[in-house]
Short mmCIF file of C-alpha atoms in Angstrom, two decimals:
data_model
loop_
_atom_site.label_atom_id
_atom_site.label_comp_id
_atom_site.label_asym_id
_atom_site.label_seq_id
_atom_site.Cartn_x
_atom_site.Cartn_y
_atom_site.Cartn_z
CA MET A 1 104.88 92.14 161.96
CA ASP A 2 105.63 93.79 158.65
CA LEU A 3 105.32 92.07 155.27
CA SER A 4 108.87 90.69 155.29
CA GLN A 5 108.34 89.24 158.78
CA ARG A 6 105.11 87.57 157.65
CA LYS A 7 106.92 86.04 154.70
CA GLN A 8 109.59 84.76 157.09
CA TRP A 9 106.85 83.34 159.33
CA ASN A 10 105.50 81.37 156.37
CA GLU A 11 108.97 80.11 155.48
CA ASN A 12 109.54 79.00 159.06
CA HIS A 13 106.19 77.23 159.09
CA LYS A 14 107.34 75.22 156.08
CA LYS A 15 110.53 74.33 157.97
CA LEU A 16 108.50 73.29 161.00
CA THR A 17 106.29 71.11 158.81
CA GLY A 18 109.34 69.40 157.36
CA MET A 19 110.96 68.50 160.68
CA ILE A 20 108.17 68.07 163.22
CA LEU A 21 107.71 64.31 162.71
CA ASP A 22 111.42 63.54 163.05
CA PRO A 23 112.13 62.53 166.68
CA ALA A 24 115.79 63.39 166.17
CA LYS A 25 114.78 67.01 165.51
CA HIS A 26 112.23 67.18 168.32
CA GLN A 27 113.79 69.98 170.35
CA THR A 28 114.55 72.03 167.25
CA ALA A 29 110.89 71.67 166.23
CA VAL A 30 109.67 72.69 169.68
CA ASP A 31 111.94 75.74 169.69
CA LEU A 32 110.77 76.76 166.23
CA PHE A 33 107.14 76.30 167.26
CA LEU A 34 107.66 78.56 170.27
CA GLN A 35 109.23 81.17 168.01
CA GLN A 36 106.32 80.98 165.56
CA HIS A 37 103.67 80.89 168.26
CA ARG A 38 104.91 83.96 170.15
CA LEU A 39 104.38 86.06 167.01
CA LEU A 40 100.67 85.19 167.00
CA HIS A 41 99.87 86.47 170.49
CA SER A 42 100.34 89.74 172.33
CA SER A 43 104.03 90.54 172.82
CA ARG A 44 103.22 90.61 176.55
CA MET A 45 102.34 86.92 176.44
CA SER A 46 105.93 85.75 175.95
CA HIS A 47 107.84 89.04 176.15
CA SER A 48 108.42 89.13 172.40
CA PRO A 49 111.16 91.62 171.45
CA ILE A 50 109.29 92.53 168.26
CA ALA A 51 105.72 93.56 167.59
CA THR A 52 103.51 90.55 166.91
CA LEU A 53 100.59 89.97 164.59
CA GLU A 54 98.16 90.43 167.47
CA ASP A 55 99.92 93.66 168.44
CA GLU A 56 99.35 94.92 164.92
CA LEU A 57 95.66 94.04 165.10
CA VAL A 58 94.87 95.71 168.42
CA LYS A 59 96.99 98.85 167.83
CA ASN A 60 94.61 101.78 167.34
CA LEU A 61 91.72 99.33 166.94
CA LEU A 62 88.46 101.14 167.67
CA GLU A 63 85.95 99.27 169.81
CA GLU A 64 83.31 99.99 167.18
CA THR A 65 85.50 98.30 164.58
CA PHE A 66 86.29 95.39 166.90
CA ARG A 67 82.61 94.65 167.50
CA GLN A 68 81.07 95.53 164.14
CA TYR A 69 78.85 92.79 162.73
CA PRO A 70 78.20 91.97 160.01
CA VAL A 71 81.21 93.21 158.07
CA THR A 72 81.55 93.62 154.33
CA ALA A 73 84.35 91.43 153.00
CA PRO A 74 84.69 88.78 150.28
CA ASP A 75 85.70 86.00 152.68
CA THR A 76 83.82 86.71 155.93
CA LYS A 77 80.97 88.67 157.46
CA ASN A 78 81.96 87.82 161.03
CA SER A 79 83.20 90.50 163.40
CA ILE A 80 86.87 90.89 164.27
CA ILE A 81 86.04 90.10 167.89
CA TRP A 82 84.44 86.81 166.78
CA HIS A 83 87.64 85.88 164.92
CA VAL A 84 89.77 86.57 168.01
CA TRP A 85 87.43 84.60 170.26
CA HIS A 86 87.21 81.72 167.76
CA ILE A 87 90.96 81.20 167.39
CA THR A 88 91.38 81.35 171.15
CA ARG A 89 88.68 78.76 171.76
CA ILE A 90 90.13 76.43 169.12
CA GLU A 91 93.63 76.73 170.57
CA ASP A 92 92.34 76.16 174.11
CA MET A 93 90.40 72.97 173.39
CA THR A 94 92.88 71.37 170.98
CA MET A 95 96.02 72.01 173.01
CA ASN A 96 94.61 71.34 176.48
CA VAL A 97 92.17 68.49 175.82
CA LEU A 98 93.37 66.80 172.64
CA VAL A 99 97.11 67.20 173.20
CA ASN A 100 97.44 67.40 176.99
CA ASN A 101 94.35 65.47 178.13
CA ASP A 102 93.62 68.20 180.66
CA ILE A 103 90.97 70.81 181.45
CA GLN A 104 90.40 73.78 179.18
CA VAL A 105 91.64 77.17 180.36
CA LEU A 106 88.09 78.44 179.78
CA HIS A 107 86.71 76.13 182.45
CA ALA A 108 89.69 76.13 184.82
CA GLY A 109 89.59 79.89 185.12
CA GLN A 110 85.80 80.30 184.87
CA TRP A 111 86.43 82.65 182.01
CA ASN A 112 82.84 82.64 180.77
CA LYS A 113 81.81 84.72 183.78
CA LYS A 114 84.56 87.24 183.03
CA LEU A 115 83.76 87.24 179.31
CA HIS A 116 80.05 87.84 180.02
CA ILE A 117 78.96 85.18 177.50
CA ASP A 118 77.39 81.74 177.74
CA TYR A 119 79.00 80.20 174.66
CA VAL A 120 81.50 77.40 175.38
CA HIS A 121 81.91 76.03 171.85
CA SER A 122 84.36 76.83 169.07
CA GLY A 123 82.17 79.33 167.26
CA ASN A 124 81.77 77.20 164.15
CA GLU A 125 78.25 77.15 162.66
CA MET A 126 76.93 79.95 164.88
CA THR A 127 73.75 81.65 163.75
CA GLU A 128 73.73 85.31 162.77
CA ALA A 129 71.84 86.15 165.95
CA GLU A 130 74.44 84.34 168.08
CA ILE A 131 77.37 86.08 166.41
CA ALA A 132 75.65 89.45 166.80
CA ASP A 133 75.06 88.72 170.48
CA LEU A 134 78.65 87.62 171.12
CA SER A 135 80.06 90.59 169.20
CA SER A 136 78.10 93.11 171.22
CA THR A 137 78.39 91.60 174.72
CA ILE A 138 81.78 89.90 175.13
CA ASP A 139 84.15 91.79 177.43
CA ILE A 140 87.17 92.91 175.42
CA ASP A 141 89.72 93.16 178.25
CA SER A 142 88.75 89.71 179.51
CA LEU A 143 88.96 88.25 176.00
CA LEU A 144 92.51 89.53 175.55
CA ALA A 145 93.46 88.28 179.03
CA TYR A 146 91.92 84.85 178.33
CA ARG A 147 93.81 84.73 175.05
CA MET A 148 97.08 85.48 176.83
CA GLU A 149 96.52 82.71 179.36
CA VAL A 150 95.66 80.23 176.60
CA GLY A 151 98.84 81.16 174.75
CA ARG A 152 101.04 80.69 177.80
CA ASN A 153 99.40 77.38 178.58
CA THR A 154 99.99 76.15 175.02
CA ARG A 155 103.68 76.92 175.33
CA ASP A 156 103.89 74.88 178.52
CA VAL A 157 102.03 71.95 176.93
CA ILE A 158 104.24 71.79 173.83
CA SER A 159 107.44 72.32 175.83
CA ARG A 160 106.66 69.21 177.90
CA LEU A 161 106.28 66.89 174.89
CA VAL A 162 109.00 64.28 174.37
CA PRO A 163 110.50 62.87 171.17
CA GLY A 164 107.92 60.76 169.34
CA ASP A 165 104.87 62.54 170.78
CA PHE A 166 104.28 64.57 167.64
CA LYS A 167 103.64 61.31 165.75
CA GLN A 168 100.88 60.21 168.11
CA LYS A 169 97.33 60.13 166.81
CA VAL A 170 94.66 62.09 168.62
CA GLU A 171 92.99 59.70 171.05
CA GLU A 172 89.31 58.94 170.45
CA GLY A 173 88.54 59.37 174.15
CA ARG A 174 89.73 62.95 174.04
CA ILE A 175 87.48 63.68 171.07
CA HIS A 176 84.61 62.25 173.11
CA GLU A 177 85.56 64.53 176.01
CA LEU A 178 85.13 67.57 173.78
CA GLN A 179 81.68 66.26 172.83
CA VAL A 180 80.77 65.95 176.51
CA GLN A 181 81.98 69.50 177.10
CA HIS A 182 79.87 70.81 174.18
CA ALA A 183 83.07 72.22 172.71
CA VAL A 184 81.54 72.21 169.24
CA LYS A 185 77.95 72.68 168.16
CA LYS A 186 76.13 69.64 166.80
CA GLU A 187 76.07 71.35 163.42
CA ALA A 188 79.89 71.46 163.54
CA SER A 189 80.48 67.78 164.34
CA TRP A 190 82.62 67.62 161.19
CA LEU A 191 85.28 69.51 163.15
CA LEU A 192 85.65 66.68 165.68
CA GLU A 193 85.95 64.18 162.83
CA TYR A 194 88.64 66.36 161.27
CA TRP A 195 90.63 66.56 164.51
CA GLY A 196 90.13 62.85 165.15
CA ASN A 197 92.13 62.07 162.01
CA LYS A 198 95.06 64.25 163.04
CA THR A 199 98.34 63.59 164.81
CA ILE A 200 99.61 65.88 167.54
CA ALA A 201 101.85 67.39 164.86
CA GLY A 202 98.79 68.14 162.76
CA LEU A 203 97.20 70.04 165.63
CA VAL A 204 100.39 72.02 166.17
CA LEU A 205 100.68 72.90 162.49
CA MET A 206 97.10 74.14 162.15
CA PRO A 207 95.06 75.10 165.22
CA ALA A 208 98.07 76.30 167.23
CA THR A 209 99.81 78.20 164.42
CA ARG A 210 98.49 78.41 160.84
CA HIS A 211 94.84 78.76 161.89
CA ILE A 212 95.68 81.72 164.13
CA PHE A 213 97.89 83.31 161.48
CA LEU A 214 95.13 83.19 158.86
CA HIS A 215 92.43 84.63 161.12
CA LEU A 216 94.63 87.44 162.45
CA ASN A 217 95.64 88.42 158.93
CA LYS A 218 92.00 88.45 157.91
CA SER A 219 91.13 90.56 160.95
CA ILE A 220 93.90 93.06 160.18
CA ARG A 221 92.57 93.46 156.64
CA LEU A 222 89.08 94.07 158.05
CA LYS A 223 90.40 96.65 160.49
CA GLN A 224 92.31 98.50 157.78
CA ARG A 225 89.30 98.52 155.46
CA MET A 226 86.76 99.64 158.05
CA GLN A 227 88.87 102.27 159.78
CA LYS A 228 90.07 103.72 156.51
CA LEU A 229 86.43 104.31 155.60
CA LYS A 230 85.96 106.18 158.90
CA ILE A 231 88.81 108.63 158.24
#
């Protein structure tokens, strides 16, 4: 995605925000979401005809750059690989548990074994030692494959919603289910409170789109800064 395409993505997100709660525009909103969402994952995930934001991040990305922690930046010291893992975990738990009342892709596919990590939470409020451990040990190919499966699953979940669903509040029982699954650390309980006050539309407009967009953009800036210094 070049600069003009990113600007268009932002404009389309505004359009999605303006229509998503109108049941009469439900299918238009779903279609626009699918268009927005495909640009945030690998082009292989949904056969995107144009290069996506994730494509831009992973193109010529050195493993050393991917894993480097801490990084020097004004808005983060977390590794690029942490950012990719974090957005994938957030999308997985919000779309599959909070929206679809189903099992997370992480657990259904026993992805932790493939990822070679023990962390099952969102990544919020991790200690420096934990982030360093994740950054150095997580399997990159498995992370990108897990991310692709999460993306495809999200598209199925949102495509099955019916008019009026976007207005529904997140059910308290589903928030409790994430607690049971240790989906967030105790220190990050504020995140469950935040999600508990959202509608399904709110989850679509942030965790499933805007949240990913922001973290990928941040990661691309980190990549450009770090690899430029290596040249």
